[in-house]
Amino acid sequence: MPVVECDVADAREALAQAGASFSDGNSEYELWHADLGDAHAVAYEDKLVVQGASPTDITAVVEPDRGGRVHAYFDGASRGNPGPASVGWVLVSGDGIVAENGETIGRATNNQAEYEALLAVLEAAADFGFDDIEIRGDSQLVEKQVKGAWDTNDPELREKRVRVRELLERFDDWSLTHVPREVNDRADELANEALDDA
């Protein structure tokens, strides 16, 4: 659950321009509530607490473009392959965790879920305005296919790979590295928690 320290009047103005809906706070400490996309924010004196399936729908609006480099971790999970599936991802900058999310995506294969997780983390990093991205995931198939080392025979995965490449063009520089699951543990945990909670 991201907490954004900010001028809440400026944040409200930015959210209004983005099309958010507002309601009154539920206590003397809550100034107002806002909903935008799949995110909900509660405003306090000098901060927003953001919740929901996609917190970046709000955090990307109220936080300034960051620029610079971000480390992105992603993981997809499927129980049944195909079966109920989810994604987990984390963005980390020099200041610590920028954003993270885990959510279910319906029925998918593990490889489809891995691609969906990669797409989600790329969209979040682009929304935050990062210039460079270092991506890490534990799917060797996704890493090799995106980099062009392996062919993508499955038409659905081919479409997802094309979308990944389009999103990568938003960054000045990028890298994609296959890492052991232990290095990717937070993204893996978020994906599995989403399935457990479904």
mmCIF file of C-alpha atoms in Angstrom:
data_model
loop_
_atom_site.group_PDB
_atom_site.id
_atom_site.type_symbol
_atom_site.label_atom_id
_atom_site.label_comp_id
_atom_site.label_asym_id
_atom_site.label_seq_id
_atom_site.Cartn_x
_atom_site.Cartn_y
_atom_site.Cartn_z
ATOM 1 C CA MET A 1 0.000 0.000 0.000
ATOM 2 C CA PRO A 2 1.932 3.052 -1.245
ATOM 3 C CA VAL A 3 2.063 6.202 0.862
ATOM 4 C CA VAL A 4 2.784 9.371 -1.101
ATOM 5 C CA GLU A 5 3.999 12.356 0.895
ATOM 6 C CA CYS A 6 2.790 15.415 -0.977
ATOM 7 C CA ASP A 7 0.810 18.632 -0.963
ATOM 8 C CA VAL A 8 -2.662 17.089 -0.967
ATOM 9 C CA ALA A 9 -4.249 20.170 -2.582
ATOM 10 C CA ASP A 10 -1.879 19.798 -5.555
ATOM 11 C CA ALA A 11 -2.541 16.061 -5.609
ATOM 12 C CA ARG A 12 -6.299 16.645 -5.683
ATOM 13 C CA GLU A 13 -5.922 19.078 -8.588
ATOM 14 C CA ALA A 14 -3.785 16.581 -10.557
ATOM 15 C CA LEU A 15 -6.257 13.778 -9.866
ATOM 16 C CA ALA A 16 -9.196 15.964 -10.912
ATOM 17 C CA GLN A 17 -7.455 16.737 -14.205
ATOM 18 C CA ALA A 18 -6.950 12.984 -14.699
ATOM 19 C CA GLY A 19 -10.688 12.349 -14.197
ATOM 20 C CA ALA A 20 -10.773 11.029 -10.626
ATOM 21 C CA SER A 21 -13.984 11.000 -8.611
ATOM 22 C CA PHE A 22 -13.970 12.352 -5.056
ATOM 23 C CA SER A 23 -15.883 11.862 -1.818
ATOM 24 C CA ASP A 24 -15.583 13.247 1.715
ATOM 25 C CA GLY A 25 -13.314 11.669 4.306
ATOM 26 C CA ASN A 26 -14.759 9.227 6.866
ATOM 27 C CA SER A 27 -13.099 10.736 9.945
ATOM 28 C CA GLU A 28 -11.696 14.013 11.237
ATOM 29 C CA TYR A 29 -8.247 12.960 9.945
ATOM 30 C CA GLU A 30 -9.330 12.007 6.436
ATOM 31 C CA LEU A 31 -9.618 15.068 4.198
ATOM 32 C CA TRP A 32 -11.078 13.287 1.165
ATOM 33 C CA HIS A 33 -11.144 10.073 -0.844
ATOM 34 C CA ALA A 34 -10.405 9.708 -4.554
ATOM 35 C CA ASP A 35 -10.984 6.903 -7.048
ATOM 36 C CA LEU A 36 -9.199 6.617 -10.373
ATOM 37 C CA GLY A 37 -9.047 3.438 -12.442
ATOM 38 C CA ASP A 38 -8.462 0.523 -10.096
ATOM 39 C CA ALA A 39 -6.980 2.650 -7.299
ATOM 40 C CA HIS A 40 -8.424 4.382 -4.241
ATOM 41 C CA ALA A 41 -6.650 7.119 -2.241
ATOM 42 C CA VAL A 42 -7.317 8.557 1.182
ATOM 43 C CA ALA A 43 -5.922 12.076 1.773
ATOM 44 C CA TYR A 44 -4.509 13.069 5.131
ATOM 45 C CA GLU A 45 -2.803 16.337 6.105
ATOM 46 C CA ASP A 46 0.424 15.794 4.157
ATOM 47 C CA LYS A 47 0.078 12.418 2.450
ATOM 48 C CA LEU A 48 -2.051 10.087 0.357
ATOM 49 C CA VAL A 49 -2.504 6.431 1.226
ATOM 50 C CA VAL A 50 -3.200 4.527 -1.992
ATOM 51 C CA GLN A 51 -4.954 1.162 -2.185
ATOM 52 C CA GLY A 52 -6.606 -1.011 -4.799
ATOM 53 C CA ALA A 53 -5.722 -3.484 -7.506
ATOM 54 C CA SER A 54 -3.606 -0.966 -9.429
ATOM 55 C CA PRO A 55 -2.162 1.719 -7.120
ATOM 56 C CA THR A 56 -0.102 3.181 -9.963
ATOM 57 C CA ASP A 57 -3.344 4.496 -11.479
ATOM 58 C CA ILE A 58 -3.099 7.190 -8.779
ATOM 59 C CA THR A 59 0.576 7.261 -7.775
ATOM 60 C CA ALA A 60 1.708 7.892 -11.342
ATOM 61 C CA VAL A 61 -0.571 10.958 -11.460
ATOM 62 C CA VAL A 62 0.388 12.533 -8.131
ATOM 63 C CA GLU A 63 4.109 11.820 -8.090
ATOM 64 C CA PRO A 64 6.345 13.821 -10.409
ATOM 65 C CA ASP A 65 8.078 12.115 -13.311
ATOM 66 C CA ARG A 66 11.102 10.543 -11.772
ATOM 67 C CA GLY A 67 13.460 10.052 -14.679
ATOM 68 C CA GLY A 68 16.569 8.034 -13.980
ATOM 69 C CA ARG A 69 16.924 4.287 -13.626
ATOM 70 C CA VAL A 70 14.582 1.758 -12.070
ATOM 71 C CA HIS A 71 14.950 -1.943 -11.332
ATOM 72 C CA ALA A 72 11.845 -3.932 -12.262
ATOM 73 C CA TYR A 73 11.018 -7.414 -10.994
ATOM 74 C CA PHE A 74 8.148 -9.459 -12.436
ATOM 75 C CA ASP A 75 6.592 -12.881 -11.996
ATOM 76 C CA GLY A 76 3.535 -14.684 -13.303
ATOM 77 C CA ALA A 77 1.829 -17.646 -11.673
ATOM 78 C CA SER A 78 -0.694 -20.200 -12.890
ATOM 79 C CA ARG A 79 -2.247 -23.008 -10.928
ATOM 80 C CA GLY A 80 -3.202 -25.708 -13.373
ATOM 81 C CA ASN A 81 -1.322 -24.390 -16.428
ATOM 82 C CA PRO A 82 -3.730 -23.278 -17.757
ATOM 83 C CA GLY A 83 -5.674 -22.335 -14.685
ATOM 84 C CA PRO A 84 -6.296 -19.442 -12.322
ATOM 85 C CA ALA A 85 -3.432 -17.026 -12.885
ATOM 86 C CA SER A 86 -1.897 -13.897 -11.419
ATOM 87 C CA VAL A 87 0.952 -11.439 -11.782
ATOM 88 C CA GLY A 88 3.299 -9.788 -9.320
ATOM 89 C CA TRP A 89 5.749 -6.972 -9.901
ATOM 90 C CA VAL A 90 7.982 -4.540 -8.014
ATOM 91 C CA LEU A 91 9.697 -1.289 -9.045
ATOM 92 C CA VAL A 92 12.807 -0.348 -7.038
ATOM 93 C CA SER A 93 14.839 2.864 -7.379
ATOM 94 C CA GLY A 94 17.728 4.248 -5.357
ATOM 95 C CA ASP A 95 15.096 5.511 -2.899
ATOM 96 C CA GLY A 96 13.666 2.033 -2.276
ATOM 97 C CA ILE A 97 10.423 0.432 -3.444
ATOM 98 C CA VAL A 98 8.572 2.827 -5.733
ATOM 99 C CA ALA A 99 5.531 0.610 -6.330
ATOM 100 C CA GLU A 100 4.476 -3.009 -6.226
ATOM 101 C CA ASN A 101 1.366 -4.940 -7.093
ATOM 102 C CA GLY A 102 -0.093 -8.415 -7.269
ATOM 103 C CA GLU A 103 -3.384 -9.220 -8.981
ATOM 104 C CA THR A 104 -5.287 -12.062 -10.572
ATOM 105 C CA ILE A 105 -5.683 -12.082 -14.358
ATOM 106 C CA GLY A 106 -8.223 -14.848 -14.904
ATOM 107 C CA ARG A 107 -7.317 -18.111 -16.599
ATOM 108 C CA ALA A 108 -3.912 -18.369 -18.292
ATOM 109 C CA THR A 109 -0.896 -20.560 -18.810
ATOM 110 C CA ASN A 110 2.221 -19.860 -16.788
ATOM 111 C CA ASN A 111 3.967 -18.373 -19.841
ATOM 112 C CA GLN A 112 0.995 -16.083 -20.555
ATOM 113 C CA ALA A 113 1.031 -14.965 -16.910
ATOM 114 C CA GLU A 114 4.775 -14.253 -17.084
ATOM 115 C CA TYR A 115 4.242 -12.021 -20.126
ATOM 116 C CA GLU A 116 1.302 -10.250 -18.436
ATOM 117 C CA ALA A 117 3.503 -9.553 -15.402
ATOM 118 C CA LEU A 118 6.215 -8.115 -17.626
ATOM 119 C CA LEU A 119 3.679 -5.920 -19.423
ATOM 120 C CA ALA A 120 2.293 -4.668 -16.095
ATOM 121 C CA VAL A 121 5.701 -3.692 -14.692
ATOM 122 C CA LEU A 122 6.711 -1.986 -17.950
ATOM 123 C CA GLU A 123 3.487 0.042 -18.006
ATOM 124 C CA ALA A 124 3.999 1.077 -14.376
ATOM 125 C CA ALA A 125 7.623 2.115 -14.983
ATOM 126 C CA ALA A 126 6.590 4.108 -18.048
ATOM 127 C CA ASP A 127 3.764 5.784 -16.081
ATOM 128 C CA PHE A 128 6.292 6.872 -13.462
ATOM 129 C CA GLY A 129 8.469 8.412 -16.179
ATOM 130 C CA PHE A 130 11.663 6.425 -15.678
ATOM 131 C CA ASP A 131 14.243 6.781 -18.461
ATOM 132 C CA ASP A 132 16.124 3.506 -18.000
ATOM 133 C CA ILE A 133 14.896 0.136 -16.798
ATOM 134 C CA GLU A 134 16.727 -2.983 -15.650
ATOM 135 C CA ILE A 135 14.226 -5.857 -15.753
ATOM 136 C CA ARG A 136 14.618 -9.112 -13.869
ATOM 137 C CA GLY A 137 12.377 -12.149 -13.975
ATOM 138 C CA ASP A 138 12.647 -15.878 -13.400
ATOM 139 C CA SER A 139 11.161 -16.894 -16.776
ATOM 140 C CA GLN A 140 13.974 -17.850 -19.111
ATOM 141 C CA LEU A 141 11.449 -18.325 -21.919
ATOM 142 C CA VAL A 142 10.227 -14.711 -21.697
ATOM 143 C CA GLU A 143 13.784 -13.363 -21.439
ATOM 144 C CA LYS A 144 14.996 -15.324 -24.479
ATOM 145 C CA GLN A 145 11.908 -14.575 -26.583
ATOM 146 C CA VAL A 146 11.886 -10.837 -25.863
ATOM 147 C CA LYS A 147 15.592 -10.571 -26.674
ATOM 148 C CA GLY A 148 15.085 -12.552 -29.902
ATOM 149 C CA ALA A 149 17.253 -15.536 -28.969
ATOM 150 C CA TRP A 150 14.292 -17.915 -29.141
ATOM 151 C CA ASP A 151 11.386 -17.975 -31.575
ATOM 152 C CA THR A 152 7.865 -17.329 -30.309
ATOM 153 C CA ASN A 153 5.667 -19.940 -31.977
ATOM 154 C CA ASP A 154 2.520 -19.445 -29.894
ATOM 155 C CA PRO A 155 0.423 -16.693 -31.573
ATOM 156 C CA GLU A 156 -0.820 -15.282 -28.257
ATOM 157 C CA LEU A 157 2.689 -15.102 -26.802
ATOM 158 C CA ARG A 158 3.896 -13.538 -30.061
ATOM 159 C CA GLU A 159 1.328 -10.733 -29.638
ATOM 160 C CA LYS A 160 2.442 -10.177 -26.057
ATOM 161 C CA ARG A 161 6.094 -10.083 -27.126
ATOM 162 C CA VAL A 162 5.271 -7.402 -29.712
ATOM 163 C CA ARG A 163 3.513 -5.332 -27.028
ATOM 164 C CA VAL A 164 6.517 -5.751 -24.691
ATOM 165 C CA ARG A 165 8.850 -4.502 -27.426
ATOM 166 C CA GLU A 166 6.576 -1.491 -28.033
ATOM 167 C CA LEU A 167 6.684 -0.598 -24.340
ATOM 168 C CA LEU A 168 10.467 -1.006 -24.210
ATOM 169 C CA GLU A 169 10.748 1.701 -26.880
ATOM 170 C CA ARG A 170 9.522 4.217 -24.277
ATOM 171 C CA PHE A 171 12.823 3.856 -22.401
ATOM 172 C CA ASP A 172 16.181 5.327 -23.373
ATOM 173 C CA ASP A 173 17.934 2.167 -22.235
ATOM 174 C CA TRP A 174 16.775 -1.233 -21.025
ATOM 175 C CA SER A 175 18.077 -4.638 -20.052
ATOM 176 C CA LEU A 176 16.278 -7.913 -19.348
ATOM 177 C CA THR A 177 17.959 -10.582 -17.236
ATOM 178 C CA HIS A 178 16.857 -14.068 -16.227
ATOM 179 C CA VAL A 179 17.418 -14.498 -12.480
ATOM 180 C CA PRO A 180 16.857 -17.355 -10.013
ATOM 181 C CA ARG A 181 13.521 -17.371 -8.208
ATOM 182 C CA GLU A 182 15.253 -16.419 -4.933
ATOM 183 C CA VAL A 183 16.322 -13.085 -6.459
ATOM 184 C CA ASN A 184 12.758 -12.523 -7.649
ATOM 185 C CA ASP A 185 11.116 -13.496 -4.366
ATOM 186 C CA ARG A 186 8.996 -10.368 -3.746
ATOM 187 C CA ALA A 187 7.341 -10.465 -7.196
ATOM 188 C CA ASP A 188 6.776 -14.207 -6.766
ATOM 189 C CA GLU A 189 5.247 -13.594 -3.321
ATOM 190 C CA LEU A 190 2.882 -10.909 -4.684
ATOM 191 C CA ALA A 191 1.691 -13.157 -7.514
ATOM 192 C CA ASN A 192 1.036 -16.071 -5.160
ATOM 193 C CA GLU A 193 -0.677 -13.892 -2.546
ATOM 194 C CA ALA A 194 -3.049 -12.636 -5.252
ATOM 195 C CA LEU A 195 -4.003 -16.233 -6.092
ATOM 196 C CA ASP A 196 -4.326 -17.182 -2.427
ATOM 197 C CA ASP A 197 -6.620 -14.206 -1.793
ATOM 198 C CA ALA A 198 -8.817 -14.816 -4.862
#
